[in-house]
């Protein structure tokens, strides 16, 4: 899958600008969530619950007006989908296995403990990234937006998301045989025989900035400092495809040397020729790996005025 940028809404009488970024692995990032954002998703036939990250350039009605409703809709859809996966329909009766119940209870208890300890490595259901002030705004919605099982991770000011390797390390362990099979199937769909690197999501970096906003106080026009954010989105470079036939032709023994070559390293090994002599060979990565693709980058620069 390729990277794409969609303009969901523009500045009109009933909508404010918002942009949707779709990364190579299918994860979606929404830039600003003004009033009417949910309607734009319905019109574009994109599922709102597929958005796993919302980035806000500033804190105003045109960027956060639709955020409470979006979070509620996403949370209800996500929790409903999780409930449907946990319930098995047998003979017209809905039953939940004891093992599944116990596993669900353990996961919820573990999440609760990690949240209390402030552990940031829990895979969130939704990420909110933007200028300072997002956290108190989200906290102010707690009285009518009670979705305790829906984990929202908030990052204010300067922030850089973890790399792909760090994201893999943060995934919860004990996924089971079924999830491993799904992962293998997805890898085969993305890379054919699984020899190429699977697609990964955006790495986002928020750049905190400040602007001077005019305001009227005691019949005098003054300026106040308002935090804003711009963003840089990058995809990891895609490694080239490993050619096992070429490696065999060069006499490279299968095993750990293949992995080193796929990672871009040069390997040295000893092999036996047809006349029984042992020779030492050195093979560089580009001899058995096709040329990869550079990283793609998207910059979202918030410019409130042209002055």
CSV table of C-alpha atoms in Angstrom, one decimal:
chain,number,residue,atom,x,y,z
A,1,UNK,CA,0.0,0.0,0.0
A,2,UNK,CA,1.2,3.5,-0.8
A,3,UNK,CA,1.2,6.7,1.2
A,4,UNK,CA,-1.7,9.1,0.4
A,5,UNK,CA,-3.0,12.5,1.5
A,6,UNK,CA,-6.8,13.2,1.3
A,7,UNK,CA,-8.3,16.7,1.8
A,8,UNK,CA,-11.4,15.8,3.8
A,9,UNK,CA,-12.9,19.3,4.2
A,10,UNK,CA,-12.0,22.9,3.3
A,11,UNK,CA,-13.0,26.2,4.8
A,12,UNK,CA,-16.7,26.6,4.0
A,13,UNK,CA,-19.8,27.8,5.8
A,14,UNK,CA,-20.4,24.5,7.6
A,15,UNK,CA,-16.9,22.9,7.7
A,16,UNK,CA,-13.3,23.7,8.6
A,17,UNK,CA,-10.1,22.4,6.9
A,18,UNK,CA,-9.1,18.8,7.8
A,19,UNK,CA,-6.6,16.4,6.2
A,20,UNK,CA,-6.4,12.6,6.4
A,21,UNK,CA,-3.0,10.9,6.0
A,22,UNK,CA,-2.9,7.2,5.1
A,23,UNK,CA,0.4,5.5,5.8
A,24,UNK,CA,1.7,2.4,3.9
A,25,UNK,CA,0.4,0.0,6.5
A,26,UNK,CA,-3.2,1.4,6.3
A,27,UNK,CA,-3.1,3.4,9.6
A,28,UNK,CA,-4.8,6.8,9.4
A,29,UNK,CA,-3.9,10.2,10.9
A,30,UNK,CA,-6.4,13.0,11.0
A,31,UNK,CA,-5.1,16.6,11.0
A,32,UNK,CA,-7.6,18.8,12.9
A,33,UNK,CA,-11.1,17.8,13.8
A,34,UNK,CA,-13.5,20.7,13.5
A,35,UNK,CA,-17.3,20.6,13.6
A,36,UNK,CA,-18.7,18.4,10.9
A,37,UNK,CA,-15.7,16.2,10.7
A,38,UNK,CA,-17.8,13.0,11.2
A,39,UNK,CA,-20.1,14.0,8.3
A,40,UNK,CA,-17.1,14.2,6.0
A,41,UNK,CA,-16.1,10.7,6.9
A,42,UNK,CA,-19.6,9.5,6.1
A,43,UNK,CA,-19.5,11.3,2.7
A,44,UNK,CA,-16.1,9.8,1.9
A,45,UNK,CA,-17.1,6.2,3.0
A,46,UNK,CA,-14.1,6.0,5.4
A,47,UNK,CA,-14.7,4.4,8.7
A,48,UNK,CA,-14.1,6.8,11.6
A,49,UNK,CA,-12.8,4.0,13.9
A,50,UNK,CA,-10.0,3.4,11.5
A,51,UNK,CA,-8.3,6.6,12.6
A,52,UNK,CA,-5.7,5.9,15.3
A,53,UNK,CA,-4.1,9.3,15.6
A,54,UNK,CA,-5.4,12.9,15.6
A,55,UNK,CA,-3.0,15.8,15.3
A,56,UNK,CA,-4.1,19.3,16.2
A,57,UNK,CA,-2.3,22.4,14.9
A,58,UNK,CA,-4.0,24.7,17.4
A,59,UNK,CA,-6.7,24.8,20.0
A,60,UNK,CA,-9.8,26.6,18.6
A,61,UNK,CA,-13.3,25.7,17.5
A,62,UNK,CA,-12.2,25.1,13.9
A,63,UNK,CA,-9.7,22.4,15.0
A,64,UNK,CA,-11.3,20.8,18.1
A,65,UNK,CA,-15.0,21.5,17.6
A,66,UNK,CA,-15.8,18.0,16.5
A,67,UNK,CA,-13.2,16.2,18.7
A,68,UNK,CA,-15.6,15.2,21.5
A,69,UNK,CA,-18.1,13.6,19.1
A,70,UNK,CA,-15.3,12.0,17.1
A,71,UNK,CA,-13.8,10.4,20.2
A,72,UNK,CA,-17.2,9.1,21.4
A,73,UNK,CA,-18.0,7.6,18.0
A,74,UNK,CA,-14.6,6.0,17.7
A,75,UNK,CA,-14.7,4.6,21.2
A,76,UNK,CA,-18.2,3.1,20.8
A,77,UNK,CA,-17.3,1.6,17.4
A,78,UNK,CA,-14.0,0.2,18.7
A,79,UNK,CA,-15.5,-1.3,21.9
A,80,UNK,CA,-18.4,-2.7,19.9
A,81,UNK,CA,-16.0,-4.4,17.5
A,82,UNK,CA,-14.0,-5.8,20.4
A,83,UNK,CA,-17.2,-7.2,22.0
A,84,UNK,CA,-18.3,-8.8,18.7
A,85,UNK,CA,-14.9,-10.6,18.4
A,86,UNK,CA,-15.1,-11.9,22.0
A,87,UNK,CA,-18.6,-13.3,21.6
A,88,UNK,CA,-19.3,-16.5,19.7
A,89,UNK,CA,-22.8,-17.4,18.4
A,90,UNK,CA,-23.6,-21.0,19.1
A,91,UNK,CA,-27.0,-22.5,18.3
A,92,UNK,CA,-28.7,-19.1,18.5
A,93,UNK,CA,-27.3,-18.4,22.0
A,94,UNK,CA,-24.5,-16.0,22.7
A,95,UNK,CA,-21.8,-17.6,24.7
A,96,UNK,CA,-18.4,-16.3,25.9
A,97,UNK,CA,-15.8,-18.9,26.7
A,98,UNK,CA,-14.3,-19.0,30.2
A,99,UNK,CA,-10.8,-18.7,28.8
A,100,UNK,CA,-11.7,-15.6,26.8
A,101,UNK,CA,-13.4,-14.0,29.8
A,102,UNK,CA,-10.4,-14.6,31.9
A,103,UNK,CA,-8.1,-13.3,29.3
A,104,UNK,CA,-10.2,-10.2,28.8
A,105,UNK,CA,-10.3,-9.6,32.6
A,106,UNK,CA,-6.5,-10.0,32.9
A,107,UNK,CA,-5.9,-7.5,30.0
A,108,UNK,CA,-8.3,-4.9,31.5
A,109,UNK,CA,-6.7,-5.3,34.9
A,110,UNK,CA,-3.2,-5.0,33.4
A,111,UNK,CA,-4.2,-1.8,31.5
A,112,UNK,CA,-5.7,-0.3,34.6
A,113,UNK,CA,-2.5,-0.9,36.6
A,114,UNK,CA,-0.3,0.5,33.8
A,115,UNK,CA,-2.5,3.6,33.5
A,116,UNK,CA,-2.3,4.2,37.2
A,117,UNK,CA,1.5,3.9,37.0
A,118,UNK,CA,1.6,6.3,34.0
A,119,UNK,CA,3.1,3.7,31.7
A,120,UNK,CA,3.3,5.2,28.2
A,121,UNK,CA,4.2,1.9,26.5
A,122,UNK,CA,0.5,0.7,26.4
A,123,UNK,CA,-0.7,0.5,22.8
A,124,UNK,CA,-3.4,3.3,22.9
A,125,UNK,CA,-6.7,3.1,21.1
A,126,UNK,CA,-6.2,6.7,19.9
A,127,UNK,CA,-3.4,9.2,20.1
A,128,UNK,CA,-3.9,13.0,20.4
A,129,UNK,CA,-0.9,15.1,19.5
A,130,UNK,CA,-0.7,18.9,19.5
A,131,UNK,CA,0.2,22.1,21.4
A,132,UNK,CA,0.2,22.5,25.1
A,133,UNK,CA,-3.4,22.6,26.3
A,134,UNK,CA,-4.8,19.4,24.8
A,135,UNK,CA,-4.6,17.5,28.1
A,136,UNK,CA,-6.7,19.9,30.2
A,137,UNK,CA,-9.2,20.2,27.3
A,138,UNK,CA,-9.6,16.4,27.2
A,139,UNK,CA,-9.8,16.2,31.0
A,140,UNK,CA,-12.6,18.7,30.9
A,141,UNK,CA,-14.7,16.3,28.8
A,142,UNK,CA,-14.6,13.5,31.4
A,143,UNK,CA,-18.0,14.2,32.9
A,144,UNK,CA,-20.0,13.4,29.8
A,145,UNK,CA,-17.5,11.4,27.8
A,146,UNK,CA,-17.1,8.4,30.1
A,147,UNK,CA,-15.2,5.7,28.1
A,148,UNK,CA,-12.8,4.3,30.6
A,149,UNK,CA,-11.9,1.3,28.6
A,150,UNK,CA,-11.0,3.4,25.6
A,151,UNK,CA,-7.3,4.4,26.1
A,152,UNK,CA,-6.4,7.8,24.7
A,153,UNK,CA,-2.7,8.8,24.8
A,154,UNK,CA,-2.0,12.5,24.8
A,155,UNK,CA,1.2,14.2,23.7
A,156,UNK,CA,1.7,17.9,24.2
A,157,UNK,CA,4.3,20.2,22.7
A,158,UNK,CA,7.5,18.6,21.4
A,159,UNK,CA,7.0,15.0,20.6
A,160,UNK,CA,8.5,12.3,18.4
A,161,UNK,CA,6.7,8.9,18.0
A,162,UNK,CA,8.7,5.7,18.6
A,163,UNK,CA,10.5,4.1,15.7
A,164,UNK,CA,9.1,1.0,14.0
A,165,UNK,CA,11.4,-1.2,16.0
A,166,UNK,CA,10.3,0.4,19.3
A,167,UNK,CA,6.7,0.0,18.2
A,168,UNK,CA,7.2,-3.7,17.7
A,169,UNK,CA,8.8,-4.0,21.2
A,170,UNK,CA,5.8,-2.2,22.7
A,171,UNK,CA,3.3,-4.7,21.4
A,172,UNK,CA,1.8,-6.9,24.1
A,173,UNK,CA,3.2,-10.4,24.3
A,174,UNK,CA,1.3,-13.7,24.3
A,175,UNK,CA,-0.7,-12.8,21.2
A,176,UNK,CA,-1.4,-16.5,20.6
A,177,UNK,CA,-1.3,-18.7,17.5
A,178,UNK,CA,-4.2,-17.0,15.8
A,179,UNK,CA,-2.6,-13.6,15.8
A,180,UNK,CA,0.7,-15.0,14.7
A,181,UNK,CA,-1.0,-16.6,11.7
A,182,UNK,CA,-2.8,-13.4,10.9
A,183,UNK,CA,0.6,-11.5,11.1
A,184,UNK,CA,2.2,-14.1,8.7
A,185,UNK,CA,-0.7,-13.9,6.3
A,186,UNK,CA,-0.5,-10.1,6.2
A,187,UNK,CA,3.2,-10.2,5.7
A,188,UNK,CA,2.7,-12.5,2.8
A,189,UNK,CA,0.1,-10.2,1.3
A,190,UNK,CA,2.5,-7.2,1.6
A,191,UNK,CA,5.7,-8.9,0.6
A,192,UNK,CA,4.8,-11.9,-1.5
A,193,UNK,CA,6.9,-14.7,-0.1
A,194,UNK,CA,7.7,-12.6,3.0
A,195,UNK,CA,11.2,-11.8,2.0
A,196,UNK,CA,10.7,-8.1,1.8
A,197,UNK,CA,10.1,-5.7,4.7
A,198,UNK,CA,6.4,-5.2,5.4
A,199,UNK,CA,4.9,-1.8,5.2
A,200,UNK,CA,5.0,0.3,8.4
A,201,UNK,CA,3.3,3.4,9.7
A,202,UNK,CA,4.2,7.1,9.9
A,203,UNK,CA,6.7,8.4,12.4
A,204,UNK,CA,5.3,11.7,13.5
A,205,UNK,CA,7.3,14.6,14.9
A,206,UNK,CA,5.5,17.6,16.4
A,207,UNK,CA,7.2,21.0,16.2
A,208,UNK,CA,5.9,23.4,18.9
A,209,UNK,CA,5.6,27.0,17.9
A,210,UNK,CA,4.0,30.2,19.2
A,211,UNK,CA,2.0,33.0,17.7
A,212,UNK,CA,0.9,36.4,19.0
A,213,UNK,CA,-2.9,36.7,18.9
A,214,UNK,CA,-4.6,40.1,19.4
A,215,UNK,CA,-7.2,40.5,22.0
A,216,UNK,CA,-9.2,43.5,23.4
A,217,UNK,CA,-8.6,44.3,27.1
A,218,UNK,CA,-9.9,47.4,28.9
A,219,UNK,CA,-10.3,49.2,25.6
A,220,UNK,CA,-6.8,48.5,24.7
A,221,UNK,CA,-5.6,46.0,22.1
A,222,UNK,CA,-3.0,43.6,23.5
A,223,UNK,CA,-1.4,40.4,22.3
A,224,UNK,CA,-1.2,37.1,24.0
A,225,UNK,CA,1.1,34.1,23.2
A,226,UNK,CA,-0.8,31.1,21.8
A,227,UNK,CA,0.9,27.7,21.4
A,228,UNK,CA,0.5,26.1,18.0
A,229,UNK,CA,2.0,23.0,16.3
A,230,UNK,CA,3.3,21.9,13.0
A,231,UNK,CA,4.1,18.3,12.0
A,232,UNK,CA,6.5,16.2,10.0
A,233,UNK,CA,5.4,12.7,9.0
A,234,UNK,CA,7.9,10.2,7.7
A,235,UNK,CA,7.7,6.6,6.6
A,236,UNK,CA,10.7,4.3,7.3
A,237,UNK,CA,12.7,3.6,4.1
A,238,UNK,CA,11.6,0.4,2.5
A,239,UNK,CA,14.3,-2.2,2.2
A,240,UNK,CA,14.9,-4.0,-1.1
A,241,UNK,CA,13.7,-7.6,-1.7
A,242,UNK,CA,16.1,-10.4,-0.9
A,243,UNK,CA,16.9,-12.7,-3.8
A,244,UNK,CA,17.6,-16.3,-2.4
A,245,UNK,CA,18.3,-17.7,-5.9
A,246,UNK,CA,21.2,-15.2,-6.3
A,247,UNK,CA,22.5,-16.0,-2.8
A,248,UNK,CA,22.5,-19.8,-3.5
A,249,UNK,CA,24.3,-19.1,-6.8
A,250,UNK,CA,27.0,-17.3,-4.8
A,251,UNK,CA,27.4,-20.2,-2.5
A,252,UNK,CA,26.0,-18.5,0.6
A,253,UNK,CA,24.8,-21.1,3.1
A,254,UNK,CA,21.2,-20.5,4.3
A,255,UNK,CA,20.7,-19.2,7.8
A,256,UNK,CA,21.9,-16.1,9.8
A,257,UNK,CA,23.9,-14.8,6.8
A,258,UNK,CA,20.7,-14.3,4.9
A,259,UNK,CA,19.4,-12.0,7.6
A,260,UNK,CA,22.6,-10.0,7.8
A,261,UNK,CA,22.5,-9.4,4.1
A,262,UNK,CA,18.9,-8.4,4.2
A,263,UNK,CA,19.8,-5.8,6.9
A,264,UNK,CA,22.4,-4.3,4.6
A,265,UNK,CA,25.5,-5.9,6.1
A,266,UNK,CA,28.5,-7.5,4.3
A,267,UNK,CA,29.2,-11.1,5.2
A,268,UNK,CA,32.3,-13.3,4.9
A,269,UNK,CA,32.0,-17.0,4.9
A,270,UNK,CA,33.9,-20.2,3.9
A,271,UNK,CA,32.6,-22.5,1.2
A,272,UNK,CA,33.9,-25.6,-0.6
A,273,UNK,CA,34.5,-25.5,-4.4
A,274,UNK,CA,33.7,-28.4,-6.8
A,275,UNK,CA,37.3,-29.7,-6.6
A,276,UNK,CA,37.1,-29.9,-2.7
A,277,UNK,CA,39.1,-26.7,-1.9
A,278,UNK,CA,37.9,-24.3,0.8
A,279,UNK,CA,37.8,-20.7,-0.2
A,280,UNK,CA,36.8,-17.6,1.7
A,281,UNK,CA,34.2,-15.3,0.0
A,282,UNK,CA,32.9,-11.8,0.8
A,283,UNK,CA,29.5,-10.8,-0.4
A,284,UNK,CA,28.0,-7.3,-0.1
A,285,UNK,CA,24.3,-6.7,0.5
A,286,UNK,CA,23.6,-5.0,-2.8
A,287,UNK,CA,24.7,-8.2,-4.6
A,288,UNK,CA,21.7,-10.2,-3.3
A,289,UNK,CA,19.2,-7.4,-2.4
A,290,UNK,CA,17.3,-5.3,-4.8
A,291,UNK,CA,17.4,-1.5,-4.5
A,292,UNK,CA,15.0,-0.2,-1.8
A,293,UNK,CA,12.8,2.9,-1.8
A,294,UNK,CA,13.5,6.1,0.1
A,295,UNK,CA,11.3,7.3,2.9
A,296,UNK,CA,8.3,9.5,2.1
A,297,UNK,CA,7.7,12.7,4.1
A,298,UNK,CA,4.7,14.9,4.6
A,299,UNK,CA,5.0,18.3,6.3
A,300,UNK,CA,2.0,20.0,7.7
A,301,UNK,CA,2.8,23.7,8.5
A,302,UNK,CA,0.3,25.7,10.3
A,303,UNK,CA,0.2,29.3,9.1
A,304,UNK,CA,-2.6,31.3,10.7
A,305,UNK,CA,-2.1,34.4,8.7
A,306,UNK,CA,-0.1,35.5,5.6
A,307,UNK,CA,1.4,38.5,7.4
